[in-house]
């Protein structure tokens, strides 16, 4: 099954409004928006609502960017989401992740940092049980405050939702 990007001749004011929370005006077009957003805008109201949440996860979260990207990459790996993986490898590198740290997210090697291993385990728990154990919640609390841990849970959930959508819709990586 595939949901293709919205054709350019169907981009209207509703599409523009849906993308306005995330993209500047010059990027609100099928080429600059990218395949994911160009596909999502087939449902402008849903896109607008989801992007409000996603903007928080990317730009307003209390979770440090490096940890956010480790969590998103683990979700992308778990869910086999090529689109999410491709884009967040770049974003992870921008947030300071090394090639070895990115490889560790895939399980190719154990993460060198103890807290990174804990974070990966937390993402796995959320993916498997839809909950963190009390032990994992407490261990995360040694470095993350309550809001940061809440942002982590919502980041994993939000990017799991995106991975399901991208995989189901067949969103292709831009080349």
PDB file of N, CA and C in Angstrom, residues 18-105:
ATOM      1  N   UNK A  18      -1.381  24.053   7.527  1.00  0.00           N
ATOM      2  CA  UNK A  18      -0.964  22.850   8.249  1.00  0.00           C
ATOM      3  C   UNK A  18       0.544  22.821   8.463  1.00  0.00           C
ATOM      4  N   UNK A  19       1.292  23.300   7.495  1.00  0.00           N
ATOM      5  CA  UNK A  19       2.752  23.261   7.570  1.00  0.00           C
ATOM      6  C   UNK A  19       3.361  24.484   8.244  1.00  0.00           C
ATOM      7  N   UNK A  20       2.553  25.516   8.482  1.00  0.00           N
ATOM      8  CA  UNK A  20       3.089  26.789   8.974  1.00  0.00           C
ATOM      9  C   UNK A  20       3.722  26.697  10.359  1.00  0.00           C
ATOM     10  N   UNK A  21       3.348  25.713  11.165  1.00  0.00           N
ATOM     11  CA  UNK A  21       3.931  25.594  12.508  1.00  0.00           C
ATOM     12  C   UNK A  21       5.347  25.037  12.467  1.00  0.00           C
ATOM     13  N   UNK A  22       5.682  24.362  11.356  1.00  0.00           N
ATOM     14  CA  UNK A  22       6.982  23.719  11.299  1.00  0.00           C
ATOM     15  C   UNK A  22       7.910  24.325  10.250  1.00  0.00           C
ATOM     16  N   UNK A  23       7.358  24.798   9.153  1.00  0.00           N
ATOM     17  CA  UNK A  23       8.193  25.234   8.035  1.00  0.00           C
ATOM     18  C   UNK A  23       8.013  26.711   7.717  1.00  0.00           C
ATOM     19  N   UNK A  24       9.108  27.390   7.365  1.00  0.00           N
ATOM     20  CA  UNK A  24       8.981  28.768   6.879  1.00  0.00           C
ATOM     21  C   UNK A  24       8.285  28.757   5.516  1.00  0.00           C
ATOM     22  N   UNK A  25       7.734  29.869   5.115  1.00  0.00           N
ATOM     23  CA  UNK A  25       6.938  29.964   3.884  1.00  0.00           C
ATOM     24  C   UNK A  25       7.673  29.429   2.659  1.00  0.00           C
ATOM     25  N   UNK A  26       8.963  29.681   2.552  1.00  0.00           N
ATOM     26  CA  UNK A  26       9.695  29.253   1.351  1.00  0.00           C
ATOM     27  C   UNK A  26       9.891  27.735   1.270  1.00  0.00           C
ATOM     28  N   UNK A  27       9.599  27.005   2.355  1.00  0.00           N
ATOM     29  CA  UNK A  27       9.721  25.536   2.337  1.00  0.00           C
ATOM     30  C   UNK A  27       8.373  24.835   2.260  1.00  0.00           C
ATOM     31  N   UNK A  28       7.294  25.605   2.186  1.00  0.00           N
ATOM     32  CA  UNK A  28       5.957  25.006   2.137  1.00  0.00           C
ATOM     33  C   UNK A  28       5.564  24.715   0.694  1.00  0.00           C
ATOM     34  N   UNK A  29       6.295  23.797   0.085  1.00  0.00           N
ATOM     35  CA  UNK A  29       6.019  23.337  -1.275  1.00  0.00           C
ATOM     36  C   UNK A  29       6.460  21.878  -1.356  1.00  0.00           C
ATOM     37  N   UNK A  30       5.978  21.128  -2.333  1.00  0.00           N
ATOM     38  CA  UNK A  30       6.243  19.686  -2.374  1.00  0.00           C
ATOM     39  C   UNK A  30       7.725  19.309  -2.397  1.00  0.00           C
ATOM     40  N   UNK A  31       8.553  20.074  -3.043  1.00  0.00           N
ATOM     41  CA  UNK A  31       9.975  19.734  -3.132  1.00  0.00           C
ATOM     42  C   UNK A  31      10.693  20.029  -1.814  1.00  0.00           C
ATOM     43  N   UNK A  32      10.501  21.193  -1.260  1.00  0.00           N
ATOM     44  CA  UNK A  32      11.236  21.596  -0.061  1.00  0.00           C
ATOM     45  C   UNK A  32      10.685  20.971   1.219  1.00  0.00           C
ATOM     46  N   UNK A  33       9.411  20.620   1.240  1.00  0.00           N
ATOM     47  CA  UNK A  33       8.805  20.050   2.443  1.00  0.00           C
ATOM     48  C   UNK A  33       9.297  18.631   2.709  1.00  0.00           C
ATOM     49  N   UNK A  34       9.700  17.932   1.664  1.00  0.00           N
ATOM     50  CA  UNK A  34      10.128  16.542   1.814  1.00  0.00           C
ATOM     51  C   UNK A  34       8.954  15.586   1.675  1.00  0.00           C
ATOM     52  N   UNK A  35       9.271  14.337   1.396  1.00  0.00           N
ATOM     53  CA  UNK A  35       8.235  13.346   1.116  1.00  0.00           C
ATOM     54  C   UNK A  35       7.306  13.074   2.291  1.00  0.00           C
ATOM     55  N   UNK A  36       7.834  13.087   3.512  1.00  0.00           N
ATOM     56  CA  UNK A  36       6.987  12.793   4.669  1.00  0.00           C
ATOM     57  C   UNK A  36       5.893  13.848   4.828  1.00  0.00           C
ATOM     58  N   UNK A  37       6.285  15.116   4.876  1.00  0.00           N
ATOM     59  CA  UNK A  37       5.291  16.179   5.051  1.00  0.00           C
ATOM     60  C   UNK A  37       4.393  16.310   3.825  1.00  0.00           C
ATOM     61  N   UNK A  38       4.960  16.121   2.638  1.00  0.00           N
ATOM     62  CA  UNK A  38       4.159  16.203   1.413  1.00  0.00           C
ATOM     63  C   UNK A  38       3.119  15.086   1.358  1.00  0.00           C
ATOM     64  N   UNK A  39       3.399  13.977   2.009  1.00  0.00           N
ATOM     65  CA  UNK A  39       2.419  12.890   2.104  1.00  0.00           C
ATOM     66  C   UNK A  39       1.401  13.185   3.207  1.00  0.00           C
ATOM     67  N   UNK A  40       1.887  13.613   4.347  1.00  0.00           N
ATOM     68  CA  UNK A  40       0.989  13.886   5.475  1.00  0.00           C
ATOM     69  C   UNK A  40      -0.061  14.935   5.137  1.00  0.00           C
ATOM     70  N   UNK A  41       0.286  15.931   4.304  1.00  0.00           N
ATOM     71  CA  UNK A  41      -0.659  17.017   4.030  1.00  0.00           C
ATOM     72  C   UNK A  41      -1.840  16.585   3.173  1.00  0.00           C
ATOM     73  N   UNK A  42      -1.903  15.330   2.789  1.00  0.00           N
ATOM     74  CA  UNK A  42      -3.126  14.821   2.170  1.00  0.00           C
ATOM     75  C   UNK A  42      -4.291  14.928   3.171  1.00  0.00           C
ATOM     76  N   UNK A  43      -3.928  15.054   4.460  1.00  0.00           N
ATOM     77  CA  UNK A  43      -4.918  15.244   5.535  1.00  0.00           C
ATOM     78  C   UNK A  43      -4.461  16.467   6.337  1.00  0.00           C
ATOM     79  N   UNK A  44      -4.758  17.680   5.832  1.00  0.00           N
ATOM     80  CA  UNK A  44      -4.231  18.901   6.461  1.00  0.00           C
ATOM     81  C   UNK A  44      -4.573  19.072   7.937  1.00  0.00           C
ATOM     82  N   UNK A  45      -5.788  18.757   8.332  1.00  0.00           N
ATOM     83  CA  UNK A  45      -6.169  18.950   9.741  1.00  0.00           C
ATOM     84  C   UNK A  45      -5.348  18.040  10.649  1.00  0.00           C
ATOM     85  N   UNK A  46      -5.177  16.798  10.255  1.00  0.00           N
ATOM     86  CA  UNK A  46      -4.370  15.863  11.035  1.00  0.00           C
ATOM     87  C   UNK A  46      -2.918  16.323  11.074  1.00  0.00           C
ATOM     88  N   UNK A  47      -2.404  16.747   9.931  1.00  0.00           N
ATOM     89  CA  UNK A  47      -1.022  17.218   9.847  1.00  0.00           C
ATOM     90  C   UNK A  47      -0.809  18.399  10.775  1.00  0.00           C
ATOM     91  N   UNK A  48      -1.707  19.356  10.739  1.00  0.00           N
ATOM     92  CA  UNK A  48      -1.577  20.537  11.592  1.00  0.00           C
ATOM     93  C   UNK A  48      -1.569  20.143  13.067  1.00  0.00           C
ATOM     94  N   UNK A  49      -2.471  19.261  13.454  1.00  0.00           N
ATOM     95  CA  UNK A  49      -2.544  18.835  14.848  1.00  0.00           C
ATOM     96  C   UNK A  49      -1.281  18.079  15.255  1.00  0.00           C
ATOM     97  N   UNK A  50      -0.848  17.142  14.420  1.00  0.00           N
ATOM     98  CA  UNK A  50       0.321  16.341  14.766  1.00  0.00           C
ATOM     99  C   UNK A  50       1.583  17.194  14.791  1.00  0.00           C
ATOM    100  N   UNK A  51       1.725  18.108  13.852  1.00  0.00           N
ATOM    101  CA  UNK A  51       2.938  18.925  13.817  1.00  0.00           C
ATOM    102  C   UNK A  51       3.061  19.824  15.038  1.00  0.00           C
ATOM    103  N   UNK A  52       1.942  20.235  15.614  1.00  0.00           N
ATOM    104  CA  UNK A  52       2.012  20.993  16.865  1.00  0.00           C
ATOM    105  C   UNK A  52       2.725  20.194  17.945  1.00  0.00           C
ATOM    106  N   UNK A  53       2.396  18.920  18.038  1.00  0.00           N
ATOM    107  CA  UNK A  53       3.029  17.999  18.982  1.00  0.00           C
ATOM    108  C   UNK A  53       4.482  17.741  18.588  1.00  0.00           C
ATOM    109  N   UNK A  54       4.707  17.475  17.306  1.00  0.00           N
ATOM    110  CA  UNK A  54       6.041  17.158  16.824  1.00  0.00           C
ATOM    111  C   UNK A  54       7.001  18.343  16.971  1.00  0.00           C
ATOM    112  N   UNK A  55       6.502  19.555  16.786  1.00  0.00           N
ATOM    113  CA  UNK A  55       7.348  20.739  16.978  1.00  0.00           C
ATOM    114  C   UNK A  55       7.835  20.788  18.429  1.00  0.00           C
ATOM    115  N   UNK A  56       6.968  20.441  19.374  1.00  0.00           N
ATOM    116  CA  UNK A  56       7.415  20.387  20.767  1.00  0.00           C
ATOM    117  C   UNK A  56       8.526  19.347  20.920  1.00  0.00           C
ATOM    118  N   UNK A  57       8.314  18.155  20.369  1.00  0.00           N
ATOM    119  CA  UNK A  57       9.309  17.091  20.526  1.00  0.00           C
ATOM    120  C   UNK A  57      10.666  17.495  19.959  1.00  0.00           C
ATOM    121  N   UNK A  58      10.661  18.193  18.830  1.00  0.00           N
ATOM    122  CA  UNK A  58      11.920  18.571  18.185  1.00  0.00           C
ATOM    123  C   UNK A  58      12.537  19.859  18.722  1.00  0.00           C
ATOM    124  N   UNK A  59      11.705  20.821  19.080  1.00  0.00           N
ATOM    125  CA  UNK A  59      12.237  22.150  19.396  1.00  0.00           C
ATOM    126  C   UNK A  59      11.912  22.652  20.798  1.00  0.00           C
ATOM    127  N   UNK A  60      10.932  22.064  21.466  1.00  0.00           N
ATOM    128  CA  UNK A  60      10.530  22.560  22.778  1.00  0.00           C
ATOM    129  C   UNK A  60      10.753  21.579  23.904  1.00  0.00           C
ATOM    130  N   UNK A  61      11.197  20.394  23.578  1.00  0.00           N
ATOM    131  CA  UNK A  61      11.396  19.351  24.574  1.00  0.00           C
ATOM    132  C   UNK A  61      12.487  19.726  25.568  1.00  0.00           C
ATOM    133  N   UNK A  62      12.321  19.250  26.783  1.00  0.00           N
ATOM    134  CA  UNK A  62      13.347  19.437  27.808  1.00  0.00           C
ATOM    135  C   UNK A  62      14.445  18.382  27.695  1.00  0.00           C
ATOM    136  N   UNK A  63      14.224  17.373  26.895  1.00  0.00           N
ATOM    137  CA  UNK A  63      15.206  16.305  26.692  1.00  0.00           C
ATOM    138  C   UNK A  63      16.372  16.840  25.863  1.00  0.00           C
ATOM    139  N   UNK A  64      17.608  16.662  26.307  1.00  0.00           N
ATOM    140  CA  UNK A  64      18.750  17.131  25.512  1.00  0.00           C
ATOM    141  C   UNK A  64      18.720  16.522  24.102  1.00  0.00           C
ATOM    142  N   UNK A  65      19.135  17.310  23.103  1.00  0.00           N
ATOM    143  CA  UNK A  65      19.052  16.891  21.703  1.00  0.00           C
ATOM    144  C   UNK A  65      19.767  15.564  21.454  1.00  0.00           C
ATOM    145  N   UNK A  66      20.927  15.374  22.035  1.00  0.00           N
ATOM    146  CA  UNK A  66      21.671  14.129  21.826  1.00  0.00           C
ATOM    147  C   UNK A  66      20.862  12.918  22.292  1.00  0.00           C
ATOM    148  N   UNK A  67      20.255  13.021  23.463  1.00  0.00           N
ATOM    149  CA  UNK A  67      19.455  11.916  23.995  1.00  0.00           C
ATOM    150  C   UNK A  67      18.182  11.725  23.177  1.00  0.00           C
ATOM    151  N   UNK A  68      17.580  12.825  22.758  1.00  0.00           N
ATOM    152  CA  UNK A  68      16.389  12.747  21.891  1.00  0.00           C
ATOM    153  C   UNK A  68      16.707  11.964  20.629  1.00  0.00           C
ATOM    154  N   UNK A  69      17.838  12.270  20.012  1.00  0.00           N
ATOM    155  CA  UNK A  69      18.188  11.604  18.755  1.00  0.00           C
ATOM    156  C   UNK A  69      18.523  10.129  18.963  1.00  0.00           C
ATOM    157  N   UNK A  70      19.153   9.780  20.078  1.00  0.00           N
ATOM    158  CA  UNK A  70      19.386   8.361  20.369  1.00  0.00           C
ATOM    159  C   UNK A  70      18.048   7.635  20.462  1.00  0.00           C
ATOM    160  N   UNK A  71      17.095   8.232  21.173  1.00  0.00           N
ATOM    161  CA  UNK A  71      15.784   7.605  21.331  1.00  0.00           C
ATOM    162  C   UNK A  71      15.069   7.464  19.988  1.00  0.00           C
ATOM    163  N   UNK A  72      15.084   8.506  19.182  1.00  0.00           N
ATOM    164  CA  UNK A  72      14.406   8.464  17.875  1.00  0.00           C
ATOM    165  C   UNK A  72      15.069   7.429  16.969  1.00  0.00           C
ATOM    166  N   UNK A  73      16.390   7.397  16.962  1.00  0.00           N
ATOM    167  CA  UNK A  73      17.085   6.416  16.128  1.00  0.00           C
ATOM    168  C   UNK A  73      16.777   4.989  16.573  1.00  0.00           C
ATOM    169  N   UNK A  74      16.662   4.768  17.876  1.00  0.00           N
ATOM    170  CA  UNK A  74      16.322   3.417  18.362  1.00  0.00           C
ATOM    171  C   UNK A  74      14.918   3.042  17.893  1.00  0.00           C
ATOM    172  N   UNK A  75      13.982   3.976  17.970  1.00  0.00           N
ATOM    173  CA  UNK A  75      12.629   3.713  17.473  1.00  0.00           C
ATOM    174  C   UNK A  75      12.678   3.387  15.978  1.00  0.00           C
ATOM    175  N   UNK A  76      13.392   4.196  15.209  1.00  0.00           N
ATOM    176  CA  UNK A  76      13.480   3.968  13.764  1.00  0.00           C
ATOM    177  C   UNK A  76      14.068   2.590  13.471  1.00  0.00           C
ATOM    178  N   UNK A  77      15.089   2.215  14.219  1.00  0.00           N
ATOM    179  CA  UNK A  77      15.700   0.895  14.043  1.00  0.00           C
ATOM    180  C   UNK A  77      14.711  -0.211  14.419  1.00  0.00           C
ATOM    181  N   UNK A  78      14.085  -0.087  15.586  1.00  0.00           N
ATOM    182  CA  UNK A  78      13.125  -1.097  16.044  1.00  0.00           C
ATOM    183  C   UNK A  78      12.001  -1.295  15.036  1.00  0.00           C
ATOM    184  N   UNK A  79      11.513  -0.200  14.476  1.00  0.00           N
ATOM    185  CA  UNK A  79      10.346  -0.234  13.598  1.00  0.00           C
ATOM    186  C   UNK A  79      10.703  -0.403  12.124  1.00  0.00           C
ATOM    187  N   UNK A  80      11.993  -0.497  11.830  1.00  0.00           N
ATOM    188  CA  UNK A  80      12.415  -0.664  10.443  1.00  0.00           C
ATOM    189  C   UNK A  80      11.993   0.486   9.555  1.00  0.00           C
ATOM    190  N   UNK A  81      12.064   1.704  10.098  1.00  0.00           N
ATOM    191  CA  UNK A  81      11.609   2.888   9.366  1.00  0.00           C
ATOM    192  C   UNK A  81      12.800   3.577   8.705  1.00  0.00           C
ATOM    193  N   UNK A  82      13.001   3.266   7.437  1.00  0.00           N
ATOM    194  CA  UNK A  82      14.129   3.814   6.688  1.00  0.00           C
ATOM    195  C   UNK A  82      14.070   5.336   6.614  1.00  0.00           C
ATOM    196  N   UNK A  83      12.870   5.882   6.393  1.00  0.00           N
ATOM    197  CA  UNK A  83      12.745   7.335   6.274  1.00  0.00           C
ATOM    198  C   UNK A  83      13.183   8.027   7.555  1.00  0.00           C
ATOM    199  N   UNK A  84      12.666   7.579   8.685  1.00  0.00           N
ATOM    200  CA  UNK A  84      13.004   8.176   9.976  1.00  0.00           C
ATOM    201  C   UNK A  84      14.501   7.988  10.267  1.00  0.00           C
ATOM    202  N   UNK A  85      15.008   6.794  10.007  1.00  0.00           N
ATOM    203  CA  UNK A  85      16.430   6.514  10.256  1.00  0.00           C
ATOM    204  C   UNK A  85      17.303   7.469   9.451  1.00  0.00           C
ATOM    205  N   UNK A  86      17.046   7.560   8.168  1.00  0.00           N
ATOM    206  CA  UNK A  86      17.864   8.381   7.272  1.00  0.00           C
ATOM    207  C   UNK A  86      17.946   9.833   7.764  1.00  0.00           C
ATOM    208  N   UNK A  87      16.816  10.417   8.090  1.00  0.00           N
ATOM    209  CA  UNK A  87      16.808  11.819   8.495  1.00  0.00           C
ATOM    210  C   UNK A  87      17.415  12.028   9.886  1.00  0.00           C
ATOM    211  N   UNK A  88      17.208  11.081  10.783  1.00  0.00           N
ATOM    212  CA  UNK A  88      17.695  11.286  12.149  1.00  0.00           C
ATOM    213  C   UNK A  88      19.154  10.866  12.336  1.00  0.00           C
ATOM    214  N   UNK A  89      19.732  10.114  11.407  1.00  0.00           N
ATOM    215  CA  UNK A  89      21.182   9.907  11.443  1.00  0.00           C
ATOM    216  C   UNK A  89      21.866  11.264  11.265  1.00  0.00           C
ATOM    217  N   UNK A  90      21.396  12.040  10.309  1.00  0.00           N
ATOM    218  CA  UNK A  90      21.957  13.382  10.079  1.00  0.00           C
ATOM    219  C   UNK A  90      21.714  14.279  11.295  1.00  0.00           C
ATOM    220  N   UNK A  91      20.497  14.265  11.808  1.00  0.00           N
ATOM    221  CA  UNK A  91      20.185  15.107  12.962  1.00  0.00           C
ATOM    222  C   UNK A  91      20.963  14.657  14.205  1.00  0.00           C
ATOM    223  N   UNK A  92      21.154  13.350  14.342  1.00  0.00           N
ATOM    224  CA  UNK A  92      21.941  12.833  15.455  1.00  0.00           C
ATOM    225  C   UNK A  92      23.381  13.301  15.386  1.00  0.00           C
ATOM    226  N   UNK A  93      23.946  13.269  14.189  1.00  0.00           N
ATOM    227  CA  UNK A  93      25.317  13.755  14.016  1.00  0.00           C
ATOM    228  C   UNK A  93      25.397  15.233  14.361  1.00  0.00           C
ATOM    229  N   UNK A  94      24.392  16.005  13.949  1.00  0.00           N
ATOM    230  CA  UNK A  94      24.355  17.432  14.288  1.00  0.00           C
ATOM    231  C   UNK A  94      24.240  17.649  15.793  1.00  0.00           C
ATOM    232  N   UNK A  95      23.626  16.680  16.497  1.00  0.00           N
ATOM    233  CA  UNK A  95      23.470  16.777  17.953  1.00  0.00           C
ATOM    234  C   UNK A  95      24.688  16.219  18.691  1.00  0.00           C
ATOM    235  N   UNK A  96      25.700  15.760  17.933  1.00  0.00           N
ATOM    236  CA  UNK A  96      26.941  15.309  18.554  1.00  0.00           C
ATOM    237  C   UNK A  96      27.170  13.815  18.587  1.00  0.00           C
ATOM    238  N   UNK A  97      26.283  13.018  18.009  1.00  0.00           N
ATOM    239  CA  UNK A  97      26.486  11.568  18.004  1.00  0.00           C
ATOM    240  C   UNK A  97      27.592  11.186  17.021  1.00  0.00           C
ATOM    241  N   UNK A  98      28.433  10.268  17.435  1.00  0.00           N
ATOM    242  CA  UNK A  98      29.494   9.754  16.564  1.00  0.00           C
ATOM    243  C   UNK A  98      28.951   8.575  15.759  1.00  0.00           C
ATOM    244  N   UNK A  99      29.702   8.156  14.760  1.00  0.00           N
ATOM    245  CA  UNK A  99      29.312   6.976  13.968  1.00  0.00           C
ATOM    246  C   UNK A  99      29.212   5.742  14.861  1.00  0.00           C
ATOM    247  N   UNK A 100      30.125   5.588  15.819  1.00  0.00           N
ATOM    248  CA  UNK A 100      30.077   4.441  16.732  1.00  0.00           C
ATOM    249  C   UNK A 100      28.828   4.483  17.608  1.00  0.00           C
ATOM    250  N   UNK A 101      28.454   5.671  18.064  1.00  0.00           N
ATOM    251  CA  UNK A 101      27.246   5.792  18.898  1.00  0.00           C
ATOM    252  C   UNK A 101      26.006   5.474  18.082  1.00  0.00           C
ATOM    253  N   UNK A 102      25.989   5.883  16.832  1.00  0.00           N
ATOM    254  CA  UNK A 102      24.846   5.569  15.962  1.00  0.00           C
ATOM    255  C   UNK A 102      24.800   4.069  15.695  1.00  0.00           C
ATOM    256  N   UNK A 103      25.941   3.445  15.467  1.00  0.00           N
ATOM    257  CA  UNK A 103      25.983   1.992  15.262  1.00  0.00           C
ATOM    258  C   UNK A 103      25.483   1.261  16.503  1.00  0.00           C
ATOM    259  N   UNK A 104      25.808   1.771  17.684  1.00  0.00           N
ATOM    260  CA  UNK A 104      25.361   1.134  18.927  1.00  0.00           C
ATOM    261  C   UNK A 104      23.843   1.174  19.068  1.00  0.00           C
ATOM    262  N   UNK A 105      23.217   2.185  18.508  1.00  0.00           N
ATOM    263  CA  UNK A 105      21.753   2.273  18.545  1.00  0.00           C
ATOM    264  C   UNK A 105      21.133   1.070  17.839  1.00  0.00           C
TER     265      UNK A 105
END
